[in-house]
Short mmCIF file of C-alpha atoms in Angstrom, two decimals:
data_model
loop_
_atom_site.label_atom_id
_atom_site.label_comp_id
_atom_site.label_asym_id
_atom_site.label_seq_id
_atom_site.Cartn_x
_atom_site.Cartn_y
_atom_site.Cartn_z
CA MET A 1 137.26 102.83 52.50
CA VAL A 2 134.35 100.84 53.06
CA GLN A 3 131.96 101.30 55.40
CA ASN A 4 130.33 98.63 57.57
CA LYS A 5 126.56 98.33 56.92
CA VAL A 6 123.97 99.21 59.14
CA LEU A 7 121.45 96.16 59.81
CA ILE A 8 117.84 97.18 60.15
CA PRO A 9 115.27 94.10 60.28
CA PRO A 10 112.08 94.45 58.44
CA LEU A 11 109.51 96.74 59.95
CA LYS A 12 106.93 94.28 60.35
CA ALA A 13 109.59 91.69 62.31
CA LEU A 14 110.15 94.69 64.86
CA GLN A 15 106.37 95.63 64.64
CA ALA A 16 105.87 91.68 65.77
CA PHE A 17 108.55 91.77 68.38
CA GLU A 18 107.03 95.25 69.99
CA GLN A 19 103.61 93.56 70.57
CA VAL A 20 104.41 89.65 71.97
CA ALA A 21 107.05 92.34 74.31
CA TYR A 22 104.01 94.54 75.17
CA PHE A 23 101.01 91.43 75.38
CA GLY A 24 103.18 88.61 76.63
CA SER A 25 101.48 86.79 74.29
CA VAL A 26 101.96 85.37 70.38
CA VAL A 27 98.10 85.21 70.10
CA LYS A 28 97.08 89.17 71.15
CA ALA A 29 100.37 89.97 69.21
CA ALA A 30 98.48 88.68 66.11
CA GLU A 31 95.21 89.84 67.30
CA SER A 32 96.56 93.40 67.28
CA LEU A 33 98.34 93.75 64.11
CA ASN A 34 96.06 91.61 62.65
CA ILE A 35 98.14 89.18 61.19
CA THR A 36 97.97 85.14 62.09
CA THR A 37 100.09 83.51 64.88
CA SER A 38 102.51 81.92 62.55
CA ALA A 39 103.25 84.94 60.92
CA ILE A 40 104.04 86.38 64.33
CA SER A 41 106.50 83.70 65.40
CA HIS A 42 107.81 83.56 62.13
CA GLN A 43 108.69 87.22 62.53
CA ILE A 44 110.30 86.52 65.86
CA ALA A 45 112.03 83.34 64.67
CA ASN A 46 113.64 85.38 62.04
CA LEU A 47 114.71 88.19 64.19
CA GLU A 48 116.05 86.09 66.51
CA ILE A 49 118.21 84.36 63.85
CA LEU A 50 119.56 87.75 62.66
CA LEU A 51 120.43 88.86 66.18
CA ASN A 52 121.79 85.49 67.23
CA LYS A 53 119.81 86.27 70.66
CA LYS A 54 117.17 84.80 72.33
CA LEU A 55 115.13 87.91 73.33
CA PHE A 56 112.21 85.75 74.61
CA TYR A 57 111.63 82.60 76.96
CA ARG A 58 108.60 81.17 78.40
CA THR A 59 106.90 80.59 81.62
CA GLY A 60 104.03 79.35 82.98
CA ARG A 61 102.84 82.54 82.81
CA GLY A 62 103.41 83.19 79.32
CA ILE A 63 106.34 84.84 77.38
CA VAL A 64 108.56 87.16 79.02
CA LEU A 65 111.35 89.02 76.99
CA THR A 66 115.41 87.88 77.90
CA GLY A 67 117.57 90.57 79.52
CA THR A 68 118.66 90.87 75.64
CA GLY A 69 115.79 91.29 74.52
CA GLU A 70 114.57 94.26 77.23
CA LYS A 71 117.10 96.06 76.48
CA TYR A 72 116.80 95.77 72.64
CA LEU A 73 112.73 96.77 73.06
CA GLU A 74 114.26 100.02 74.89
CA GLN A 75 116.39 101.01 71.82
CA ILE A 76 113.54 100.43 69.18
CA SER A 77 110.82 101.68 71.00
CA GLY A 78 111.34 104.79 70.41
CA ALA A 79 112.24 105.01 66.67
CA LEU A 80 109.30 102.98 66.02
CA HIS A 81 107.10 105.70 67.69
CA SER A 82 108.93 108.26 65.64
CA ILE A 83 107.98 105.96 62.33
CA GLY A 84 104.64 106.14 63.18
CA ILE A 85 104.44 109.66 64.08
CA ALA A 86 106.05 110.77 60.62
CA THR A 87 103.86 108.81 58.60
CA ASN A 88 100.10 109.42 60.01
CA ASN A 89 101.59 113.65 59.84
CA ILE A 90 102.33 112.64 56.24
CA ILE A 91 98.76 110.90 55.55
CA GLU A 92 96.42 112.67 57.95
CA LYS A 93 98.11 116.34 57.32
CA GLN A 94 94.89 118.74 58.27
CA GLU A 95 94.91 122.29 57.87
CA LYS A 96 93.71 122.42 61.93
CA GLU A 97 96.53 121.36 64.56
CA THR A 98 94.59 118.35 66.83
CA LEU A 99 95.39 117.60 70.20
CA ASN A 100 94.63 114.00 70.67
CA ILE A 101 93.94 113.19 74.51
CA HIS A 102 92.90 109.42 75.96
CA THR A 103 91.61 109.56 79.57
CA SER A 104 90.39 107.23 82.12
CA PRO A 105 86.32 107.59 81.87
CA ALA A 106 85.88 109.27 85.31
CA PHE A 107 89.00 112.00 85.03
CA GLY A 108 87.61 113.08 81.51
CA ASN A 109 84.07 112.98 82.22
CA LEU A 110 84.27 114.59 86.15
CA TYR A 111 87.53 116.98 85.97
CA LEU A 112 88.60 117.48 82.77
CA LEU A 113 85.33 118.40 80.51
CA PRO A 114 83.82 120.68 83.55
CA ARG A 115 87.28 122.61 82.58
CA ILE A 116 88.63 122.28 79.03
CA LYS A 117 86.30 125.36 77.52
CA LYS A 118 89.14 127.57 79.50
CA PHE A 119 91.71 125.63 77.56
CA GLN A 120 89.80 125.74 74.00
CA THR A 121 89.52 129.32 75.25
CA LEU A 122 93.41 129.47 75.42
CA PHE A 123 93.82 128.04 72.73
CA PRO A 124 91.02 128.08 69.44
CA GLU A 125 93.52 127.14 67.10
CA LEU A 126 93.30 123.39 68.16
CA GLN A 127 90.59 121.09 67.07
CA ILE A 128 90.67 118.79 70.69
CA ASN A 129 89.82 115.11 70.40
CA PHE A 130 88.99 112.77 73.39
CA THR A 131 88.82 109.31 73.91
CA CYS A 132 87.97 107.69 76.97
CA SER A 133 88.58 103.88 78.53
CA TYR A 134 90.78 102.39 80.96
CA GLU A 135 93.01 100.99 78.72
CA ASN A 136 96.47 102.76 78.44
CA VAL A 137 96.65 103.27 74.84
CA GLN A 138 100.27 102.36 73.01
CA PHE A 139 101.51 105.50 71.59
CA ASN A 140 103.41 103.94 68.45
CA LEU A 141 100.05 102.20 67.52
CA GLU A 142 97.70 105.00 68.22
CA ARG A 143 97.12 108.59 67.32
CA VAL A 144 97.09 110.07 70.85
CA ASP A 145 99.23 112.83 72.28
CA ILE A 146 98.15 112.38 75.91
CA ASP A 147 97.28 109.64 77.94
CA ILE A 148 95.90 110.48 81.25
CA ARG A 149 95.83 107.32 82.85
CA HIS A 150 94.22 105.20 86.35
CA GLY A 151 95.94 102.83 87.77
CA TYR A 152 99.02 101.58 89.62
CA PHE A 153 102.28 103.18 87.98
CA SER A 154 104.29 100.77 86.00
CA TRP A 155 105.31 102.52 83.05
CA LYS A 156 109.08 102.49 81.49
CA ASN A 157 110.29 105.25 78.78
CA LEU A 158 107.64 107.32 78.91
CA ASN A 159 107.48 110.87 80.76
CA VAL A 160 104.68 110.33 84.00
CA ILE A 161 103.54 113.34 85.69
CA SER A 162 101.87 112.26 89.02
CA ILE A 163 98.53 113.89 90.08
CA LYS A 164 99.44 114.43 94.04
CA ASN A 165 97.25 114.62 96.89
CA GLU A 166 94.16 112.63 96.08
CA TYR A 167 92.46 110.40 98.77
CA ALA A 168 89.99 107.64 99.11
CA THR A 169 87.27 109.66 100.89
CA VAL A 170 83.66 108.40 102.48
CA PHE A 171 80.72 110.82 100.52
CA ALA A 172 77.37 110.98 101.12
CA ASN A 173 74.09 113.50 100.41
CA PRO A 174 74.15 115.60 103.03
CA ASN A 175 70.67 115.07 103.49
CA LEU A 176 71.48 111.58 104.05
CA ILE A 177 73.76 111.94 106.92
CA VAL A 178 71.21 114.26 108.64
CA GLN A 179 68.34 111.00 108.64
CA HIS A 180 71.45 108.61 109.71
CA PRO A 181 74.36 110.51 111.31
CA ILE A 182 77.55 108.76 111.11
CA SER A 183 80.45 109.45 114.12
CA HIS A 184 82.91 106.25 113.25
CA PRO A 185 83.59 104.20 110.32
CA ARG A 186 81.57 101.28 111.81
CA ASP A 187 78.55 102.65 112.06
CA LEU A 188 78.60 102.51 108.04
CA LEU A 189 77.92 99.06 108.89
CA LYS A 190 74.91 99.73 109.87
CA HIS A 191 73.75 101.37 106.22
CA ASN A 192 73.35 101.17 102.50
CA LEU A 193 76.66 101.13 100.64
CA ILE A 194 77.64 101.63 97.49
CA LEU A 195 80.23 100.07 95.72
CA SER A 196 82.76 101.68 92.97
CA GLN A 197 84.80 98.76 91.50
CA SER A 198 86.91 100.81 89.64
CA THR A 199 88.63 102.40 92.37
CA LEU A 200 91.99 101.36 93.71
CA ILE A 201 90.85 101.61 96.90
CA GLN A 202 87.74 99.58 97.91
CA TRP A 203 85.63 98.94 100.79
CA PRO A 204 87.57 95.79 102.68
CA GLN A 205 90.70 97.70 102.48
CA TRP A 206 89.39 100.97 103.62
CA PHE A 207 87.69 99.30 106.81
CA SER A 208 91.08 97.03 107.17
CA TYR A 209 92.76 100.60 107.60
CA HIS A 210 90.50 102.37 110.04
CA ASN A 211 90.65 98.75 112.22
CA VAL A 212 87.07 98.11 111.35
CA ASN A 213 86.02 94.14 111.53
CA THR A 214 83.80 93.13 108.57
CA LEU A 215 84.69 89.13 108.71
CA LYS A 216 80.81 88.83 108.52
CA GLY A 217 81.05 90.33 105.01
CA LEU A 218 79.65 93.46 103.38
CA GLN A 219 76.39 93.75 101.38
CA PHE A 220 75.95 96.61 98.95
CA LEU A 221 72.85 97.88 98.00
CA PHE A 222 74.45 99.11 93.95
CA SER A 223 77.10 98.12 92.57
CA PHE A 224 78.90 100.39 89.35
CA ASP A 225 81.70 99.82 87.15
CA ARG A 226 82.18 103.35 86.47
CA SER A 227 82.72 106.25 89.03
CA TYR A 228 80.42 108.97 87.89
CA MET A 229 77.41 106.47 88.01
CA SER A 230 78.58 106.22 91.57
CA TYR A 231 78.66 109.44 92.45
CA GLU A 232 75.33 110.14 90.65
CA ALA A 233 73.72 107.38 93.30
CA ALA A 234 75.27 109.27 96.35
CA LYS A 235 74.02 112.24 95.27
CA GLN A 236 70.26 110.47 94.31
CA GLU A 237 70.62 109.21 98.15
CA LEU A 238 70.51 106.06 97.92
CA GLY A 239 73.81 105.89 99.96
CA PHE A 240 77.51 106.31 101.04
CA ILE A 241 80.43 105.86 98.81
CA LEU A 242 83.93 105.68 98.88
CA GLU A 243 85.53 107.67 95.97
CA ASN A 244 88.39 109.58 95.18
CA SER A 245 88.26 113.36 96.71
CA LEU A 246 89.91 114.27 92.79
CA LEU A 247 86.67 113.80 91.05
CA ALA A 248 84.58 114.41 93.91
CA GLU A 249 85.13 118.28 93.10
CA GLN A 250 81.92 119.80 91.72
CA TYR A 251 79.78 117.82 93.42
CA LEU A 252 81.04 119.41 97.36
CA GLN A 253 81.00 123.07 95.48
CA LYS A 254 77.45 122.66 94.73
CA GLY A 255 76.81 120.93 97.73
CA GLU A 256 75.30 117.61 96.44
CA LEU A 257 77.80 115.63 98.46
CA THR A 258 79.84 115.85 101.53
CA PRO A 259 82.84 114.12 103.11
CA VAL A 260 81.43 112.18 106.01
CA PHE A 261 84.07 112.17 107.90
CA ASP A 262 87.27 114.80 108.72
CA LYS A 263 90.44 114.13 106.63
CA GLU A 264 91.77 111.79 109.04
CA PHE A 265 89.58 108.94 108.19
CA SER A 266 90.86 109.23 104.40
CA MET A 267 93.32 107.12 102.71
CA PRO A 268 95.97 108.50 100.70
CA ILE A 269 95.91 106.94 96.91
CA ASN A 270 98.51 107.73 93.77
CA ALA A 271 95.77 106.93 91.18
CA HIS A 272 95.65 109.16 88.15
CA TYR A 273 98.97 109.69 86.38
CA ILE A 274 99.30 112.59 82.85
CA VAL A 275 101.58 110.23 80.64
CA PHE A 276 103.26 110.66 76.84
CA PRO A 277 105.90 109.98 75.33
CA HIS A 278 109.64 111.81 75.89
CA SER A 279 109.41 112.85 72.36
CA HIS A 280 105.89 114.51 72.37
CA LYS A 281 107.59 117.68 74.47
CA LYS A 282 108.77 119.01 71.59
CA TYR A 283 104.98 119.78 70.54
CA SER A 284 103.65 123.19 71.76
CA ARG A 285 99.86 121.59 71.96
CA VAL A 286 101.43 118.82 74.16
CA LYS A 287 103.37 121.57 76.28
CA ASN A 288 100.57 123.55 76.80
CA PHE A 289 97.95 121.58 77.89
CA VAL A 290 100.13 119.75 80.14
CA GLU A 291 100.65 123.40 81.59
CA TRP A 292 97.40 124.48 81.68
CA LEU A 293 96.02 121.17 83.43
CA LYS A 294 99.10 121.28 86.46
CA GLU A 295 97.69 124.80 86.97
CA GLU A 296 94.36 123.82 86.96
CA LEU A 297 95.13 120.87 89.46
CA LYS A 298 97.09 122.95 91.77
CA ASN A 299 94.48 125.70 91.53
CA SER A 300 91.77 123.04 93.20
CA SER A 301 95.06 121.61 95.63
CA PHE A 302 96.19 118.53 93.35
CA TYR A 303 99.85 119.75 92.57
#
């Protein structure tokens, strides 16, 4: 009895398809794979011929997956990721097991780094590798076990754990508050404000949430693209910051910063997520780190 042959498209065609789907752009996909745009287009065209289906259509905003394309991407992504992991395991086999963590810079610097010695003490056999950026990693292309992301939730086909009880809160050095007493959000308009560019909630939204008119515009003494710089500036009594309560813990414990208002003047946010592929659940290093981090977050009331 003759069995039907299973068609397996060329790996290059599948990689081209996945990258175009991820970026929504042939140019960016070509840059990611270090090949020409014509090569990308050729691979996509061959794949569509093989499948006898259109995988993309063009819009004013770029290239978008068709319904068939979305289903196909969902079904092949896990397989491509598994191939990448298996290949890396053979090529880069090391004597010491490594845990590769990617994290947003502020979370890595202000929350994770002060605690990581606890985890390392519990699991001394692990080598822990960190990379930091605000970009979301592509698990199938990068050797990353866990990604701690900052942003709005928008990730399908991944295991996502939300960090809870985060608030956008106004902080300042206690000495500054003594010098410039604040009783209502509108009072802040008379004082030096520091802008954190990376936060999900900015000063205009916060003032609007508390019914404070800012039609005349806001002026900022300093503006930083990294949260830890905003915290340090506030610590040095340079002004008032609007920042994430999750990341302020060490400053609060040392008495270097304090909330300016009661909790009623904070805004709830969901800004950080622990993200990893479903296939990574089987790795003890991932399971141990996630359980440890959840316990740390629980102890500080963020889980």
